[in-house]
Structure formats: C-alpha cells, structure tokens
Amino acid sequence: MYFLATTLKTFNIRTTDGELGEVKDIYFDEKYWAVRYLVVDTIKWLPGKKVLLSPISFDHVDSKNSTVNILASTDTVKNAPNKNEDEPVSKQDEVNLANHYGWPNYWSTVGPWGGFANPSVLAVSNKAAEIQDATEADHIDDHHLRSINEIKGDFTGYSVEGLDGKIGHVSDFVIDDTKWDISYLVVETSRLLVGNFILIAKDWVQDIEWHDKKVFVDITEEQAKEAADFDTEKPITRDYEAELYSKLGKPKHWD
C-alpha cells in the first residue's frame, strides 16, 4: 500500500504495550531512497531527544486506526540510545540502535535491505542479530540520511528542474509500506498549472543538488503539463501508475 508522507506523519506509534506519540519526521537514505527511520515526537516524555524506529521493527501499519505498530515495548524504546534533536545520525549511532533492538544490519551486503526484498524479510531471516561494530560497515559506501521535512514544502522545500525548465517544487512523498521506500515525489506544478500535482518516480531523478535544494528530473515541462493530474485525496492504483508511465513515455518497472 502507498501512503503519503504527510499522512504517515499523522499516525501514532503503538508499541506492544502502549502508544508513544506521532511520527515527527521520516529519514531516508539518498542512495536507495529507502525509509530508514521514523522519527517519533517525544516532547511529552523525552523532550529534546530524537527517537528513531527502523522499519525492521514494524509489525504493521493500521491505516484504519492511524497507527504504526512496532515489535518493541515502550520501555525498550524509551531506553534506546537516543540522540539530541539537533545532532546528525552517524553510522555508529545506527550500530548502537541495532545492538539495542537486536536488529540485523541492513548494510551487510548489496541492496537497500541487506540483499533482502524488504525489511520484514530481513527481520525474520535466519541471519543472527549479532553485536555489531562500526568497523563492520567501513567498507560500505558513505551514505547520508535525509529528512523529508527538509525537502518538501513550498517556501523551504526543494525545487524540481526538468530538462528544459523548472517544473515545480516537492510537496510530498509517496511511501511503499511493504518495501519501505520512497516510490514517488509529489511535485506541485503551480507555475505550470495552479494547484496541479504530478508524481515523479524516484528512477526519473537524475541528480539532486543538496546545497542548492534542487532536484533534477528527466522529463520536460510539456510532459509535466500532460501528466499533472494527481489527486492527493485518491489512492494510487496500478492503472493510474500505468497511465502515468504511458503519458511520460517511461518503461514500467513491473510486469
């Protein structure tokens, strides 16, 4: 199932014995577009701290009750090695979290989830959740966790540049709650046609200039006008995806 990031951020985190609070932010890595952590709003019980929960620990997403259910107790989460809110998350921090929760490490081999199809399969794999050391990840390409809050938005979000001019700005993200990756960027094309939105698949992103807050994609302004019909209030169906890919002349990534 697909969720808009803004929708997911209204969900509560439910542990095995209670609720923690709402999702405050979402961190993804810039290489695979994989959702690495949900950041929990801890203002009521752990002010000033950043609590991170990996999809490896998720049981399921309950859209009816707007909760993300995790396989950990409230005390386990509260006693995790949390960071101050304004501090970046290092590889050693991720190692410490994996050790605390007993998560298998996702960086042990190729692909976004350690060679497995998704975090759920990784979590139940027969790989032992051994104590990790940061040196074990030294051979992995350097990576950076990016904040969804930083990238989306009209005034503070990133602009989207097409092959022949600006298309709009990133207003949201579409997240696949099975693979836990960002499948699409939601781009508001207000300069082209007021109030319209277009989905841009992650594979159509050519480059991102993080310093200049620009996303470069391989579609033209005219293509964007043709395909800017995404309704943020409606679910994304396979038929809609097929039509979008057809309008933009893109090969489908599914059979």
XYZ file of C-alpha atoms in Angstrom:
255
model
C 0.000 0.000 0.000
C 1.095 3.543 -0.679
C 0.998 6.309 1.915
C 1.706 9.992 1.537
C 4.432 11.056 3.932
C 2.177 13.828 5.267
C -0.453 11.197 6.074
C 2.045 8.881 7.747
C 3.166 11.791 9.906
C -0.300 11.938 11.484
C -0.033 8.315 12.623
C 0.764 7.264 16.185
C 3.460 4.769 17.092
C 1.974 1.860 19.030
C 4.323 -0.388 20.986
C 3.443 -3.834 22.319
C 2.098 -2.218 25.499
C 1.053 1.341 24.679
C 1.400 4.410 22.466
C 4.441 6.654 22.148
C 3.390 9.621 20.043
C 3.085 10.755 16.456
C 5.621 10.476 13.682
C 7.576 13.733 13.584
C 9.817 13.187 10.584
C 10.976 10.463 8.217
C 14.611 9.775 7.356
C 15.618 8.095 4.111
C 18.976 7.370 2.538
C 19.992 9.200 -0.586
C 21.351 6.129 -2.389
C 18.398 3.733 -2.348
C 15.554 6.095 -1.347
C 14.847 3.585 1.412
C 12.994 4.776 4.509
C 15.480 4.118 7.289
C 13.723 5.592 10.310
C 10.562 7.178 11.549
C 11.357 9.967 13.986
C 8.974 9.952 16.955
C 7.651 13.101 18.610
C 8.931 12.726 22.188
C 8.100 16.176 23.516
C 5.794 14.828 26.253
C 8.095 12.165 27.676
C 11.627 12.764 26.394
C 11.936 16.430 25.398
C 14.892 17.375 23.251
C 15.646 13.788 22.212
C 15.429 12.130 18.827
C 13.901 8.642 18.893
C 14.411 6.597 15.731
C 12.492 3.461 14.775
C 13.516 1.299 11.830
C 11.009 -0.453 9.540
C 12.818 -3.632 10.603
C 10.916 -3.326 13.898
C 7.484 -2.652 12.375
C 4.686 -5.173 12.786
C 2.173 -3.491 10.501
C 0.613 -0.180 9.550
C -3.002 0.130 10.664
C -4.468 2.774 8.372
C -7.941 2.418 9.901
C -6.674 3.434 13.344
C -3.794 5.597 12.067
C -1.077 3.689 13.882
C 2.259 2.114 13.100
C 2.566 -0.977 15.266
C 6.076 -1.932 16.312
C 7.549 -5.077 17.833
C 9.060 -3.463 20.916
C 7.866 -2.384 24.346
C 7.540 1.223 25.438
C 10.428 0.857 27.902
C 12.654 -0.641 25.206
C 12.070 2.401 23.006
C 12.498 4.903 25.833
C 15.755 3.261 26.936
C 17.259 3.224 23.438
C 20.478 5.167 22.802
C 18.720 8.310 21.575
C 20.322 11.446 20.168
C 19.763 15.124 20.798
C 17.362 16.541 18.219
C 19.903 18.820 16.563
C 22.612 16.146 16.175
C 23.154 14.160 12.958
C 22.863 10.374 12.935
C 26.189 8.623 12.336
C 26.862 5.042 11.287
C 27.965 4.324 14.863
C 24.605 5.626 16.102
C 22.879 3.185 13.758
C 25.079 0.368 15.034
C 24.179 1.247 18.621
C 20.468 1.221 17.760
C 20.776 -2.148 16.013
C 22.539 -3.593 19.041
C 19.917 -2.242 21.430
C 16.929 -3.594 19.499
C 18.600 -6.719 18.134
C 18.022 -5.625 14.551
C 20.006 -7.357 11.808
C 22.075 -4.768 9.974
C 20.784 -3.671 6.584
C 24.243 -2.652 5.314
C 25.809 -6.131 5.401
C 25.519 -6.667 1.633
C 24.110 -5.149 -1.554
C 20.704 -3.538 -1.892
C 18.645 -1.376 0.440
C 17.830 -4.179 2.901
C 20.940 -6.316 3.084
C 20.101 -8.274 -0.040
C 16.523 -8.997 1.060
C 13.375 -7.766 -0.670
C 12.145 -5.642 2.225
C 12.762 -5.014 5.936
C 10.176 -7.598 7.032
C 12.016 -10.386 5.231
C 15.312 -9.156 6.654
C 13.828 -9.135 10.159
C 12.722 -12.786 10.004
C 15.742 -14.051 8.096
C 17.967 -16.627 9.698
C 20.775 -14.106 9.967
C 21.774 -13.796 13.594
C 21.415 -10.308 15.058
C 24.971 -10.291 16.326
C 26.565 -7.417 18.169
C 27.752 -5.041 15.510
C 30.760 -2.792 15.403
C 31.020 0.323 13.288
C 34.145 -1.062 11.606
C 31.966 -3.746 10.004
C 30.321 -1.036 7.939
C 33.531 0.742 6.963
C 33.583 -0.894 3.531
C 30.091 0.314 2.728
C 29.805 3.437 0.595
C 29.338 6.581 2.624
C 25.680 7.439 2.971
C 23.619 10.290 4.250
C 20.249 10.217 5.914
C 17.929 12.883 4.554
C 14.924 14.445 6.238
C 11.602 14.503 4.433
C 10.692 17.626 6.402
C 13.682 19.404 4.903
C 12.929 18.560 1.283
C 9.191 19.112 0.966
C 7.291 22.393 1.166
C 6.575 25.495 -0.895
C 8.905 28.011 0.743
C 11.559 25.720 2.259
C 11.266 22.667 0.011
C 13.356 21.709 -2.974
C 12.594 22.961 -6.467
C 12.196 20.424 -9.276
C 14.023 21.172 -12.517
C 13.007 19.438 -15.746
C 15.021 19.032 -18.921
C 14.001 22.481 -20.149
C 12.994 24.468 -17.100
C 11.505 24.462 -13.644
C 8.519 22.151 -13.137
C 7.574 22.963 -9.551
C 8.547 22.053 -6.019
C 8.465 18.927 -3.878
C 5.307 18.979 -1.773
C 5.167 15.395 -0.520
C 6.449 11.848 -0.927
C 4.727 8.552 -1.704
C 5.944 5.709 0.502
C 5.500 1.999 -0.175
C 4.802 0.364 3.200
C 5.986 -3.076 2.026
C 9.386 -2.187 0.617
C 9.567 0.933 2.807
C 10.987 3.086 0.101
C 10.047 6.368 -1.488
C 8.357 5.388 -4.735
C 7.391 8.864 -5.920
C 7.953 12.521 -5.246
C 4.757 14.571 -5.287
C 5.545 17.758 -7.200
C 3.261 20.771 -7.192
C 3.340 22.314 -10.646
C 1.877 25.658 -9.615
C 3.913 27.619 -12.152
C 2.604 25.444 -14.973
C -0.966 24.957 -13.860
C -2.144 26.252 -10.485
C -2.943 23.610 -7.916
C -1.970 20.596 -10.012
C 0.338 17.822 -8.897
C 2.439 15.264 -10.689
C 4.077 12.091 -9.433
C 7.768 11.770 -10.252
C 9.170 8.265 -9.807
C 12.464 8.032 -7.976
C 14.022 6.428 -11.082
C 13.342 9.622 -13.060
C 15.514 11.684 -10.733
C 18.830 12.381 -12.435
C 20.561 14.342 -9.718
C 19.992 16.280 -6.520
C 21.951 19.369 -5.530
C 21.517 19.233 -1.789
C 23.236 22.544 -1.146
C 21.114 24.426 -3.702
C 17.933 22.478 -2.860
C 17.264 21.378 -6.418
C 16.016 18.062 -7.815
C 16.757 17.379 -11.494
C 14.428 15.024 -13.379
C 14.403 13.687 -16.941
C 11.031 14.996 -18.093
C 10.122 18.198 -19.917
C 7.728 20.971 -18.931
C 5.312 19.830 -21.635
C 5.334 16.278 -20.299
C 4.709 17.627 -16.814
C 1.689 19.598 -18.047
C 0.308 16.472 -19.693
C 0.704 14.303 -16.609
C -0.061 16.824 -13.843
C -3.327 15.241 -12.767
C -2.504 13.544 -9.466
C -5.254 13.849 -6.863
C -3.757 13.768 -3.362
C -7.121 12.661 -1.966
C -7.362 9.499 -4.057
C -5.442 6.211 -3.693
C -2.761 5.354 -6.237
C -3.848 2.381 -8.318
C -1.815 0.257 -10.705
C -3.989 1.547 -13.555
C -3.135 5.130 -12.618
C 0.578 4.274 -12.489
C 0.383 2.610 -15.909
C -1.324 5.690 -17.363
C 1.284 7.993 -15.822
C 4.177 5.978 -17.246
C 2.478 5.919 -20.634
C 1.969 9.712 -20.691
C 5.617 10.278 -19.891
C 6.908 7.550 -22.218
C 8.608 5.696 -19.379
C 9.095 1.922 -19.219
C 7.116 0.309 -16.416
C 9.074 -1.267 -13.577
C 6.565 -4.063 -13.070
C 5.353 -6.939 -15.245
